[in-house]
PDB file of C-alpha atoms in Angstrom:
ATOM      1  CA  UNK A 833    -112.562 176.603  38.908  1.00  0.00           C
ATOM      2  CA  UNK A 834    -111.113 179.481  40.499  1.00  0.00           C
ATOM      3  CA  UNK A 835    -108.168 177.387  42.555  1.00  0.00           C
ATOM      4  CA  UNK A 836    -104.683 176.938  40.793  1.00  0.00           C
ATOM      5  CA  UNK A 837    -101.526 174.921  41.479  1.00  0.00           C
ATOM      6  CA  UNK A 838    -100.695 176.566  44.532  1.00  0.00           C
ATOM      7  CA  UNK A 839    -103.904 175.147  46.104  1.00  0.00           C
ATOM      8  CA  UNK A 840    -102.056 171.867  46.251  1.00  0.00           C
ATOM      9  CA  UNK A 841     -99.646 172.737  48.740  1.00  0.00           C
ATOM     10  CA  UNK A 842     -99.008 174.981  51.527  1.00  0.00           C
ATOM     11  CA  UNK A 843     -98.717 174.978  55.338  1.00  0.00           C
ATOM     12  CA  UNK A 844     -96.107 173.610  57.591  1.00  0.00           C
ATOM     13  CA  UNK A 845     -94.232 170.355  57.275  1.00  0.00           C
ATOM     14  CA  UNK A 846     -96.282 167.222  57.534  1.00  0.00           C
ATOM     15  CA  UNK A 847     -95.866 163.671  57.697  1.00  0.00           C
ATOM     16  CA  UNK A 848     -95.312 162.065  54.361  1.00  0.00           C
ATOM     17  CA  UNK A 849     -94.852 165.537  52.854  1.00  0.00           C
ATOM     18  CA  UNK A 850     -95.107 165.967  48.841  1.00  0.00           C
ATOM     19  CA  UNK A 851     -92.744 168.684  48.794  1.00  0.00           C
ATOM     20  CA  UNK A 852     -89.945 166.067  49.841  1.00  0.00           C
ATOM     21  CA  UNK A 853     -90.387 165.095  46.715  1.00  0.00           C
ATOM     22  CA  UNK A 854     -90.640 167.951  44.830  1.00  0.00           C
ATOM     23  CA  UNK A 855     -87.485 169.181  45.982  1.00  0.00           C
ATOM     24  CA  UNK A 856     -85.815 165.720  45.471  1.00  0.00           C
ATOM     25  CA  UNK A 857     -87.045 165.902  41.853  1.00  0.00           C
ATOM     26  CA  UNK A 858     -85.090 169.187  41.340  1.00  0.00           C
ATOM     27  CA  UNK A 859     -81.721 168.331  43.222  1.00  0.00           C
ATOM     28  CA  UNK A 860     -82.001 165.171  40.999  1.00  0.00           C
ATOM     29  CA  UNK A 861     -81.826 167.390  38.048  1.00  0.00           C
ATOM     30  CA  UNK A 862     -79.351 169.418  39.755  1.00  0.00           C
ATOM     31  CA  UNK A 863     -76.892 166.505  40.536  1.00  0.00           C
ATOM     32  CA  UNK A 864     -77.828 164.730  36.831  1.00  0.00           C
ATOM     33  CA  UNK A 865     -74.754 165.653  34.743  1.00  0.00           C
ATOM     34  CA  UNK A 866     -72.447 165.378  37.596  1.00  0.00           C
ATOM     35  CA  UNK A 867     -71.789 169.366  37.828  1.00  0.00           C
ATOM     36  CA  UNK A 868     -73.428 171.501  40.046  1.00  0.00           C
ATOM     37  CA  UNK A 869     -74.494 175.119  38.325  1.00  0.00           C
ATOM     38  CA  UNK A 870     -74.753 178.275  40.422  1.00  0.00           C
ATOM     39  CA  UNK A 871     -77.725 178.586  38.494  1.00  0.00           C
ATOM     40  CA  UNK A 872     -79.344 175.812  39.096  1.00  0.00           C
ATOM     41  CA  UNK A 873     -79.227 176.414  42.907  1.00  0.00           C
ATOM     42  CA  UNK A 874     -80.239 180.194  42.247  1.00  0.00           C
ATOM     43  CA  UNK A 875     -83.518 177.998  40.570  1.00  0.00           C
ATOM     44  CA  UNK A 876     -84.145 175.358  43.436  1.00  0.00           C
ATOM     45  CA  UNK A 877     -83.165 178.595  46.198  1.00  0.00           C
ATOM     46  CA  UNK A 878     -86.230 180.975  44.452  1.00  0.00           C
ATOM     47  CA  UNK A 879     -88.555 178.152  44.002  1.00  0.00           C
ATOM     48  CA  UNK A 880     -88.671 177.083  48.371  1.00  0.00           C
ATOM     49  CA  UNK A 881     -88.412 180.598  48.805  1.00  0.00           C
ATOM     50  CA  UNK A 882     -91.020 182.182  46.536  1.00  0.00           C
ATOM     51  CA  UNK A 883     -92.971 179.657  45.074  1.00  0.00           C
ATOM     52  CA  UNK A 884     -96.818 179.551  46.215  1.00  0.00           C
ATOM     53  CA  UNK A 885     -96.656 175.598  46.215  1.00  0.00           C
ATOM     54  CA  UNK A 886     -93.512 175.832  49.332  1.00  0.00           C
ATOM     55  CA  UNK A 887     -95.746 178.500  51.067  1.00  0.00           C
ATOM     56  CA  UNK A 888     -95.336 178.126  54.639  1.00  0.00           C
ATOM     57  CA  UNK A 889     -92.901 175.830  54.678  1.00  0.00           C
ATOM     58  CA  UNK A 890     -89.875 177.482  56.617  1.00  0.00           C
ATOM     59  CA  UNK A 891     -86.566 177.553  56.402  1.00  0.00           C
ATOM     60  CA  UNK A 892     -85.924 174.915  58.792  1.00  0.00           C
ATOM     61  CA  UNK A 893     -88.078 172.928  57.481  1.00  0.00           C
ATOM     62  CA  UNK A 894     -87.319 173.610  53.573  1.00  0.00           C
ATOM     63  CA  UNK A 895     -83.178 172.756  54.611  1.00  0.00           C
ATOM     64  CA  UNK A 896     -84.263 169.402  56.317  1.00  0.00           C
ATOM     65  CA  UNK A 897     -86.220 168.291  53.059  1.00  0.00           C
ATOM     66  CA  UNK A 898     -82.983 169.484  50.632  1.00  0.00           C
ATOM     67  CA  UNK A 899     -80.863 167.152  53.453  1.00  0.00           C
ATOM     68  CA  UNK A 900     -83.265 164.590  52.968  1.00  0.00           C
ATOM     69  CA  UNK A 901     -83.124 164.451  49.016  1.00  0.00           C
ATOM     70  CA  UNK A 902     -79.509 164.716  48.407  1.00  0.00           C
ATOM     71  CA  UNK A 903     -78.886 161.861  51.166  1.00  0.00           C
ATOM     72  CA  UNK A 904     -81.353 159.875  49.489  1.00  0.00           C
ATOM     73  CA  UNK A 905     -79.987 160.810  45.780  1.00  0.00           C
ATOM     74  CA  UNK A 906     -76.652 159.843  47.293  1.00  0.00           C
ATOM     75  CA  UNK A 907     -77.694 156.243  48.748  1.00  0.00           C
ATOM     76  CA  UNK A 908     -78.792 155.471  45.456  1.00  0.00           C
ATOM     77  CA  UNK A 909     -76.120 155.884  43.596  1.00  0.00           C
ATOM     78  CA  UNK A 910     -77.256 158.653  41.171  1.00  0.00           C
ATOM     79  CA  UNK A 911     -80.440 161.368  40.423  1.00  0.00           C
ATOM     80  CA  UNK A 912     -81.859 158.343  38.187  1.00  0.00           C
ATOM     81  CA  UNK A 913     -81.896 155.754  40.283  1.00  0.00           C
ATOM     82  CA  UNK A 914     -84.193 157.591  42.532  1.00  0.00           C
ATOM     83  CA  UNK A 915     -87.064 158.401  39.727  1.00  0.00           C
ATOM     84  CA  UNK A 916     -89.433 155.130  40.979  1.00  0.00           C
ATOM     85  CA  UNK A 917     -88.964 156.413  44.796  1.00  0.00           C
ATOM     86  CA  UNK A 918     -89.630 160.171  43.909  1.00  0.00           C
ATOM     87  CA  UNK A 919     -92.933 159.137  41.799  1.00  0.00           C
ATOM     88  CA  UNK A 920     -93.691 156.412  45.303  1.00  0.00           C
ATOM     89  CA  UNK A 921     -93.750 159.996  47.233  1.00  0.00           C
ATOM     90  CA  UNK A 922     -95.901 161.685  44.891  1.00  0.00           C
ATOM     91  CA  UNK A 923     -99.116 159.683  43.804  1.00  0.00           C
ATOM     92  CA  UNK A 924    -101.293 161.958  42.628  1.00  0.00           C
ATOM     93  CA  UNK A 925    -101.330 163.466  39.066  1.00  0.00           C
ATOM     94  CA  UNK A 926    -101.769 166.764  39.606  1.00  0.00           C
ATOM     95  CA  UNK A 927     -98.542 166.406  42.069  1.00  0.00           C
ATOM     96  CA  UNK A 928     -96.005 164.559  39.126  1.00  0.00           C
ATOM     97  CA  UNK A 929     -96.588 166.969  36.679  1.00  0.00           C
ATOM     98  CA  UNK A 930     -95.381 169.625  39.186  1.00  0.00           C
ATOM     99  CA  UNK A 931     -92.103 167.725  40.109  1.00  0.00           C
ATOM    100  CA  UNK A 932     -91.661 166.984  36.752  1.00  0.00           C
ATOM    101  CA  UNK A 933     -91.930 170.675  35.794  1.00  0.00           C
ATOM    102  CA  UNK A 934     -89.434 171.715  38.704  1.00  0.00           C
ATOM    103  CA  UNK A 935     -86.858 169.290  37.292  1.00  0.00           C
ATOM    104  CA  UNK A 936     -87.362 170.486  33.880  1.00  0.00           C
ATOM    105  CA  UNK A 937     -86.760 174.353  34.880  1.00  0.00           C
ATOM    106  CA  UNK A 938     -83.411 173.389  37.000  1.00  0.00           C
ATOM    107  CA  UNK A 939     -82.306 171.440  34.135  1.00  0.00           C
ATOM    108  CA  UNK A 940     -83.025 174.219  31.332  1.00  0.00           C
ATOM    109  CA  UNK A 941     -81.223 176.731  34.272  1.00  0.00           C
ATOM    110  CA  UNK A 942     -78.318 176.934  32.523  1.00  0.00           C
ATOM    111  CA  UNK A 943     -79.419 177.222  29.046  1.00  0.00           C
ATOM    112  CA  UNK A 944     -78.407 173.736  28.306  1.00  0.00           C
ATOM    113  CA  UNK A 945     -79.534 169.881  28.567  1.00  0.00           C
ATOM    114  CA  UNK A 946     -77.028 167.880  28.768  1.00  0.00           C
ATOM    115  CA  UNK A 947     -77.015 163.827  28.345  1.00  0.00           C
ATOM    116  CA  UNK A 948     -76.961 163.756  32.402  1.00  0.00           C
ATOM    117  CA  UNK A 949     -79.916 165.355  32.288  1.00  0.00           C
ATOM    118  CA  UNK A 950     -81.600 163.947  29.445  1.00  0.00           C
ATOM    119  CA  UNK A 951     -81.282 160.615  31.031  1.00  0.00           C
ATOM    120  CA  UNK A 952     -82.414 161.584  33.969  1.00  0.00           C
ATOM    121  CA  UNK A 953     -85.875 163.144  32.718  1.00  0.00           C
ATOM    122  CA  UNK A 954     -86.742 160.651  30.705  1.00  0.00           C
ATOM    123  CA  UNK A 955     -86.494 158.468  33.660  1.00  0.00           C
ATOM    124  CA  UNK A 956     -88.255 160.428  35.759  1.00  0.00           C
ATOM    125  CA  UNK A 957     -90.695 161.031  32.963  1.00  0.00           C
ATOM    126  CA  UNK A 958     -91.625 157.346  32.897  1.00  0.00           C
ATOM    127  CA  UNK A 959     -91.619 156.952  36.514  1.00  0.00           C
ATOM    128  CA  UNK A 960     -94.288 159.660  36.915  1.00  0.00           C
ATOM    129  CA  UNK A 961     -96.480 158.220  33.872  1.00  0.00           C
ATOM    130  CA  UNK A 962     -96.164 161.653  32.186  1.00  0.00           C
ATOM    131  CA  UNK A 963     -96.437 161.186  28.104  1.00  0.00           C
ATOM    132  CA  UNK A 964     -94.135 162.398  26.335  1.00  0.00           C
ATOM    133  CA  UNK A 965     -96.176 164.790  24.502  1.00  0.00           C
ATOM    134  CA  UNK A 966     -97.120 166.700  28.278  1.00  0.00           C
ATOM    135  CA  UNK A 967     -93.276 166.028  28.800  1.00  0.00           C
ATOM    136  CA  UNK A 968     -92.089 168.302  25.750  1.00  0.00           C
ATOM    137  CA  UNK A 969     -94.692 170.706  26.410  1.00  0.00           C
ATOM    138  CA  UNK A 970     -93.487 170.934  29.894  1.00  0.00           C
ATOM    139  CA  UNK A 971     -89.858 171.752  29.210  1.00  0.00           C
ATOM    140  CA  UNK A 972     -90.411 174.563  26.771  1.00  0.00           C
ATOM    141  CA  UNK A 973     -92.702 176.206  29.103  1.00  0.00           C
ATOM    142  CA  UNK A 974     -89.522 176.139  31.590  1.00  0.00           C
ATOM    143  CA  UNK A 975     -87.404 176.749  29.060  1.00  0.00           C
ATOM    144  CA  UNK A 976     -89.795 180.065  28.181  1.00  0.00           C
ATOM    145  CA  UNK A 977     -90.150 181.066  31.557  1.00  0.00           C
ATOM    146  CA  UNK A 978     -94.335 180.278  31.613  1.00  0.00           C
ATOM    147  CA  UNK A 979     -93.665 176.890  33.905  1.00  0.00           C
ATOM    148  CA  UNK A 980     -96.203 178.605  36.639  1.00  0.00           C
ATOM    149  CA  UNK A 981     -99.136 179.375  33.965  1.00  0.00           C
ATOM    150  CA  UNK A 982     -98.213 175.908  32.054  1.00  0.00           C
ATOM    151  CA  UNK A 983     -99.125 174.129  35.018  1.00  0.00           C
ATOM    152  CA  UNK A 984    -102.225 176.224  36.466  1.00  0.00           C
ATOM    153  CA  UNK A 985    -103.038 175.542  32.593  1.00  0.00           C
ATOM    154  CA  UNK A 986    -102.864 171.469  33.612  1.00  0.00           C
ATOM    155  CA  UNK A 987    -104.485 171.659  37.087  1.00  0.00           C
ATOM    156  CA  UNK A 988    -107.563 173.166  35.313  1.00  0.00           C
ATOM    157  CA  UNK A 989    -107.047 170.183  32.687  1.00  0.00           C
ATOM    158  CA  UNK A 990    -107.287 167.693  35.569  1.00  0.00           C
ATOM    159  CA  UNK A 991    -109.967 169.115  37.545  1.00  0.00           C
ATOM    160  CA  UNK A 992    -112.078 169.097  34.220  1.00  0.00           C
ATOM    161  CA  UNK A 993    -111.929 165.028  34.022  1.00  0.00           C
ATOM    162  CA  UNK A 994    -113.541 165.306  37.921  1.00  0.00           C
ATOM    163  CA  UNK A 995    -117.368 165.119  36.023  1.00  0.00           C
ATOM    164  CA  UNK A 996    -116.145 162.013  34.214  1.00  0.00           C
ATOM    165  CA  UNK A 997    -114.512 160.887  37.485  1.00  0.00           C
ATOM    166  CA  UNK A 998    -118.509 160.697  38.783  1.00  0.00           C
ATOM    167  CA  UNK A 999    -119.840 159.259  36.244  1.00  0.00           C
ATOM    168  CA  UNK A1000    -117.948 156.139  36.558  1.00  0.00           C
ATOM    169  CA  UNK A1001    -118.184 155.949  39.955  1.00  0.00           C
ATOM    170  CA  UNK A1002    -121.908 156.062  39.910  1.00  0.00           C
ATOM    171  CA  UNK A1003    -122.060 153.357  37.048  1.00  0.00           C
ATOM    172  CA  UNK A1004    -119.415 151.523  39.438  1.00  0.00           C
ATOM    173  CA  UNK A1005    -122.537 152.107  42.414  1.00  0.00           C
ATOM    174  CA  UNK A1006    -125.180 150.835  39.551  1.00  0.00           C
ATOM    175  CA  UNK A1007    -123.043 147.935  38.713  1.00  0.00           C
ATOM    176  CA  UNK A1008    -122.657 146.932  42.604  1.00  0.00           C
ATOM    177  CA  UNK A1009    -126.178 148.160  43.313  1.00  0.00           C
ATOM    178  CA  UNK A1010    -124.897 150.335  45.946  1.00  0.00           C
ATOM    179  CA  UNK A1011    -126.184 154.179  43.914  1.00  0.00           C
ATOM    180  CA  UNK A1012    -127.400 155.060  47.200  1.00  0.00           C
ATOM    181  CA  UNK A1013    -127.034 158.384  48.972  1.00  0.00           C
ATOM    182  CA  UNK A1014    -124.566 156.617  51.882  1.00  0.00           C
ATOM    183  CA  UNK A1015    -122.419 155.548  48.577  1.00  0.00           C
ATOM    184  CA  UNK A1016    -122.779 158.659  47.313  1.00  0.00           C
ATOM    185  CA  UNK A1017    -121.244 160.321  50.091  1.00  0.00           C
ATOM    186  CA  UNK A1018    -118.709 157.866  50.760  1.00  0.00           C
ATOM    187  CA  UNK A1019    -117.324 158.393  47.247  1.00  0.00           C
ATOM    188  CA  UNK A1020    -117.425 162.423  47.761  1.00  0.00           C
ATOM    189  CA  UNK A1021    -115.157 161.653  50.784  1.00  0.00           C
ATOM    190  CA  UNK A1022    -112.838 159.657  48.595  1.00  0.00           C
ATOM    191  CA  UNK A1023    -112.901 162.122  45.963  1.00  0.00           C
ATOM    192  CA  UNK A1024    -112.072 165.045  48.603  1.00  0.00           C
ATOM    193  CA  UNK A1025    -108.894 162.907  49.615  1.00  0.00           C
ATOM    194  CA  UNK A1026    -106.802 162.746  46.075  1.00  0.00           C
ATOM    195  CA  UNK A1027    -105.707 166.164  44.837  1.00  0.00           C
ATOM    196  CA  UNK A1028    -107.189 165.318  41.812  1.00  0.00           C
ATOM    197  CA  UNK A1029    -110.585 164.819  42.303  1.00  0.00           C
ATOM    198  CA  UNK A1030    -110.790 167.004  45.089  1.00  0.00           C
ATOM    199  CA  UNK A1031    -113.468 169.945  45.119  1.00  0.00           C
ATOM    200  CA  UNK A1032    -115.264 171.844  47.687  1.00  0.00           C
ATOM    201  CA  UNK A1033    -117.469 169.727  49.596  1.00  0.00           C
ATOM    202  CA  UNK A1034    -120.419 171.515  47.838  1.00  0.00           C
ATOM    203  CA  UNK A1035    -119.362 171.463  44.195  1.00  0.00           C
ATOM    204  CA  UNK A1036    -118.444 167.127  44.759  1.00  0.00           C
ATOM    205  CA  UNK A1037    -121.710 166.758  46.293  1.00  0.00           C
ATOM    206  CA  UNK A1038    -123.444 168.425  43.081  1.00  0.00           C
ATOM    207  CA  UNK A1039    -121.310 166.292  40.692  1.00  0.00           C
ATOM    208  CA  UNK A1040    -122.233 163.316  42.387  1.00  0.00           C
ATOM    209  CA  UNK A1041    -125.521 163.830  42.598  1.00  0.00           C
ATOM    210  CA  UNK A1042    -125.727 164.967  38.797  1.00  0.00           C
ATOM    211  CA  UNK A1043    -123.587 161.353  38.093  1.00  0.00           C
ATOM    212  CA  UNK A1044    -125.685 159.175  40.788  1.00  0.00           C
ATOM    213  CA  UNK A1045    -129.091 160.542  38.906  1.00  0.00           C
ATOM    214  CA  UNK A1046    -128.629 160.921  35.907  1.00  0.00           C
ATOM    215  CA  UNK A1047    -131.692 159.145  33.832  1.00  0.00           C
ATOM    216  CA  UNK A1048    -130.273 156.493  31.514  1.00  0.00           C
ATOM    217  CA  UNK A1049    -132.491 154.259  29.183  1.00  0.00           C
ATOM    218  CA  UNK A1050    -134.090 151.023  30.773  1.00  0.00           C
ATOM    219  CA  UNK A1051    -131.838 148.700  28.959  1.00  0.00           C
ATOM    220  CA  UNK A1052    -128.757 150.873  29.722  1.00  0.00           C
ATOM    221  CA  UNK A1053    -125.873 148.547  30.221  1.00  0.00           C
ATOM    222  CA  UNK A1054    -122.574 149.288  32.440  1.00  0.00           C
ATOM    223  CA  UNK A1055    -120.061 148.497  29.532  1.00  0.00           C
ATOM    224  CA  UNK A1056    -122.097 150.570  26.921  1.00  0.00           C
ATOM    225  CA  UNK A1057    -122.562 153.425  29.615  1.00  0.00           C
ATOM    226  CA  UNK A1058    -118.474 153.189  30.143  1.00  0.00           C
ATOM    227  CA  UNK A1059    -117.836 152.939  26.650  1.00  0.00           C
ATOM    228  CA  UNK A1060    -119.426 156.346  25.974  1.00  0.00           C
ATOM    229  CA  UNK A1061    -117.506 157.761  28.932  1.00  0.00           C
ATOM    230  CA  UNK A1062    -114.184 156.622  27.559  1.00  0.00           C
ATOM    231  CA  UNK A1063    -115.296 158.309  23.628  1.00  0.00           C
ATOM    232  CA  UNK A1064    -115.345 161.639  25.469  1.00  0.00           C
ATOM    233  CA  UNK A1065    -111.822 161.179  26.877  1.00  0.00           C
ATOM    234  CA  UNK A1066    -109.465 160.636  23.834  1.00  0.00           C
ATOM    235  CA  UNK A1067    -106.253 161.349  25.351  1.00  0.00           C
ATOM    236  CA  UNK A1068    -105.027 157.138  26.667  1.00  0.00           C
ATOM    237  CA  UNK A1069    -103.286 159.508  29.746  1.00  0.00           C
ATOM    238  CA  UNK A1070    -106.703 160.575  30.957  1.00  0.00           C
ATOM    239  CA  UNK A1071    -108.248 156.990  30.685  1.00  0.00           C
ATOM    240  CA  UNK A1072    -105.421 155.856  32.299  1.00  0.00           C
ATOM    241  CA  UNK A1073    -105.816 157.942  35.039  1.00  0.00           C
ATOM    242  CA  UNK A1074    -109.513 157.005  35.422  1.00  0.00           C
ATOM    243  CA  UNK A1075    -108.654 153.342  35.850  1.00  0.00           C
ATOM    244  CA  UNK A1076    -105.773 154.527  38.411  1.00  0.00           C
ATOM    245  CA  UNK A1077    -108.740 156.048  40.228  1.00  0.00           C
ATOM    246  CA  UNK A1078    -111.196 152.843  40.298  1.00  0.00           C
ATOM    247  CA  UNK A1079    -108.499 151.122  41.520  1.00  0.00           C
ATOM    248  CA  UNK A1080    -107.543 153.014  44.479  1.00  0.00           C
ATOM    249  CA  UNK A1081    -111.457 152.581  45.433  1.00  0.00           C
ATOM    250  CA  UNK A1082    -110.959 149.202  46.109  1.00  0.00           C
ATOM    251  CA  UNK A1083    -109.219 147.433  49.161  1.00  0.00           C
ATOM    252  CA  UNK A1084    -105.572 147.866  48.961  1.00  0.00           C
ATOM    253  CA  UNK A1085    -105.241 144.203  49.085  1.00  0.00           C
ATOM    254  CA  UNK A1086    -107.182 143.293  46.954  1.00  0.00           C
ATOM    255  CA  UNK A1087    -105.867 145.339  44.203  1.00  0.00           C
ATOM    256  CA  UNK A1088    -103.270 142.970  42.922  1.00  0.00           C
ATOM    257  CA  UNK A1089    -105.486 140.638  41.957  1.00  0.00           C
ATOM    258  CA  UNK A1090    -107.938 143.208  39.976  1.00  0.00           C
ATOM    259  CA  UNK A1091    -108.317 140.649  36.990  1.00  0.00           C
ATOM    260  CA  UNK A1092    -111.179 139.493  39.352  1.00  0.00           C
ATOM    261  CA  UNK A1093    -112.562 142.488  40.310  1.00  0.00           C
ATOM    262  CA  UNK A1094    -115.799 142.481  38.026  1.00  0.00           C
ATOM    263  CA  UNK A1095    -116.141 146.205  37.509  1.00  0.00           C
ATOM    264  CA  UNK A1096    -112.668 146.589  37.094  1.00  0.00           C
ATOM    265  CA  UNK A1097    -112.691 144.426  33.976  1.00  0.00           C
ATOM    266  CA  UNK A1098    -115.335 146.201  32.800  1.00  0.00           C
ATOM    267  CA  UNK A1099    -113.601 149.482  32.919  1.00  0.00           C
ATOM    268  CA  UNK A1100    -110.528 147.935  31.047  1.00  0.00           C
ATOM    269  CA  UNK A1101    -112.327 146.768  28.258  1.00  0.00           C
ATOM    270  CA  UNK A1102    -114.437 149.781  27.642  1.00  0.00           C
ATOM    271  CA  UNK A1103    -111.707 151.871  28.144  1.00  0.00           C
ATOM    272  CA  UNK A1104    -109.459 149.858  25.938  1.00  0.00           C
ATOM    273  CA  UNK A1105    -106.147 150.042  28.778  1.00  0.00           C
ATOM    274  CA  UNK A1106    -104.360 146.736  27.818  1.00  0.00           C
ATOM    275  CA  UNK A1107    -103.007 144.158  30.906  1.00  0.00           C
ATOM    276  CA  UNK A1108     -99.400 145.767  30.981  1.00  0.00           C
ATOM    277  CA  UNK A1109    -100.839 149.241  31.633  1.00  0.00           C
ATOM    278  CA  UNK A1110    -103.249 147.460  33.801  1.00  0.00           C
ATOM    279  CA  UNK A1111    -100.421 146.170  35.994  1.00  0.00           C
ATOM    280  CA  UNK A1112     -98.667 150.014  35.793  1.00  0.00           C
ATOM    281  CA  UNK A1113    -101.870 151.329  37.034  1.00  0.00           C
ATOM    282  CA  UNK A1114    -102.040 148.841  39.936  1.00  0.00           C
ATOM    283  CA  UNK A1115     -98.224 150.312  41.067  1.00  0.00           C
ATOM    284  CA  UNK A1116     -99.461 153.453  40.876  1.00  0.00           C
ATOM    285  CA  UNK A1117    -102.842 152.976  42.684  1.00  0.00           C
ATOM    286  CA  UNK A1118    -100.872 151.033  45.623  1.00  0.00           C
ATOM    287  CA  UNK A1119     -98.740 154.395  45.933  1.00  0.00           C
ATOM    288  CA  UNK A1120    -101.937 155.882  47.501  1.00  0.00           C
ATOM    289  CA  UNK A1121    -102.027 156.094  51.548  1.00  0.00           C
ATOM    290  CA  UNK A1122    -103.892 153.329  53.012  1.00  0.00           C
ATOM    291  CA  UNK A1123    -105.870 154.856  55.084  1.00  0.00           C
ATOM    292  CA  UNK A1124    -107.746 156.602  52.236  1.00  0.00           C
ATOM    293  CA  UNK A1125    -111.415 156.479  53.064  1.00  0.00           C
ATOM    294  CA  UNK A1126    -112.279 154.311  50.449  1.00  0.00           C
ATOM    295  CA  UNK A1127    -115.849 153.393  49.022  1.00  0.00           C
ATOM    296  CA  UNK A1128    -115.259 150.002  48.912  1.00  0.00           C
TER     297      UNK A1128
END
């Protein structure tokens, strides 16, 4: 567990780029109150140039991306508007909580939140599913200067839930009777796609194979094996994410209907995630790139 946020990022631009979005979230916050703040651009200038997460990005490429947000911002109508299309551009987890912390330390730039900005974080807040509990502790760590640690502090928090990550997904296997060694690997290729689940091909294949064989009693059930999963994860965000997870396993278009999706239902009950964060989870799932090479 030696990686940190930076990991996430880096390199030239690409198609579909998450830093787009990152750097939308913080001219949002810029633009929020209306009045632009030397200091705020000082913030968003430092960040593309110095932060690890813009590393290798260019200055080309970095000016095309601020063009790109503030076009956008401006097309919309205002920074909050935007919020549901910035969270769109950045599906995984580990990725919100870094806009969301970028926003938060051009907003606190000028010692100050105003209502502009208030509004605007809160929108953005909901849009990314961050609680507000990770929300609050976010902005003071911006407003303390520790945003970087704060969220190398989170990463490590995400990449922890990766061992209950596998242990669903090999009940999920059990449940289909599919806990084979092709599943198995299909599911470490799905897990090395998200950002949150990802590991080194090594470390997912040891997970896995801990999850996939792991000796349970003879009349082990799925929903009593899930329900002690979810009594080890007593933060609702974390659940939430798991189901978020399960979902994007299955076939994009089948999603919108997961009421029917056996295992699915399963999950929700044991994990206690009622229908309307059922049908957020589904949005968020659907934000995921298609071609995801899903165990399905």
């Amino acid at each position: 567990m030696e990686r940190s946020v930076k990991d996430l990022f880096g390199g030239g631009l690409r198609p579909n780029d998450p830093r787009r979005f990152l750097i939308e979230a913080m001219i949002g916050a810029m633009s929020a109150d209306g009045t632009v703040d030397p200091r705020e651009i000082q913030v968003i200038e430092r960040q593309i140039a110095s932060h690890p997460m813009f590393k290798g990005l260019g200055a080309t490429a970095a000016r095309t991306l601020i063009d790109l947000s503030n076009d956008a911002i401006r097309f919309a109508g205002n920074a909050t508007s935007r919020a549901p299309a910035i969270a769109k551009g950045l599906p995984a987890r580990l990725h919100r909580l870094a806009a969301y912390g970028m926003a938060a330390e051009v907003a606190v730039a000028d010692a100050q939140i105003v209502d502009g900005e208030l509004h605007y974080l809160e929108a953005l807040r909901i849009a990314l599913r961050i609680s507000p509990r990770e929300a609050e502790g976010i902005v003071e760590a911006a407003r303390d200067g520790q945003l970087a640690s704060y969220l190398d502090d989170r990463y490590l928090r995400v990449k922890t839930l990766i061992s209950v990550a596998c242990e669903v997904f090999a009940l999920r296997a059990l449940a289909r009777a599919t806990a084979n060694d092709d599943h198995r690997f299909k599911v470490r290729d799905f897990f090395a796609a998200i950002p949150d689940l990802a590991l080194s091909r090594d470390e997912l294949d040891t997970e896995l194979y801990r999850a996939f064989r792991r000796p349970r009693a003879p009349d082990a059930q799925v929903f009593g094996e899930l329900a002690r999963v979810a009594a080890s994860l007593p933060d609702p965000v974390d659940r939430y994410w798991i189901i978020v997870y399960a979902l994007v396993a299955e076939l994009p278009a089948t999603v919108p209907s997961w009421q029917v999706i056996p295992f699915v239902g399963v999950l929700q009950a044991a994990f206690q995630i009622t229908d309307t964060d059922m049908e957020l989870a589904v949005v968020d799932a659907l934000t995921f790139p298609a071609a995801l090479p899903r165990p399905s």
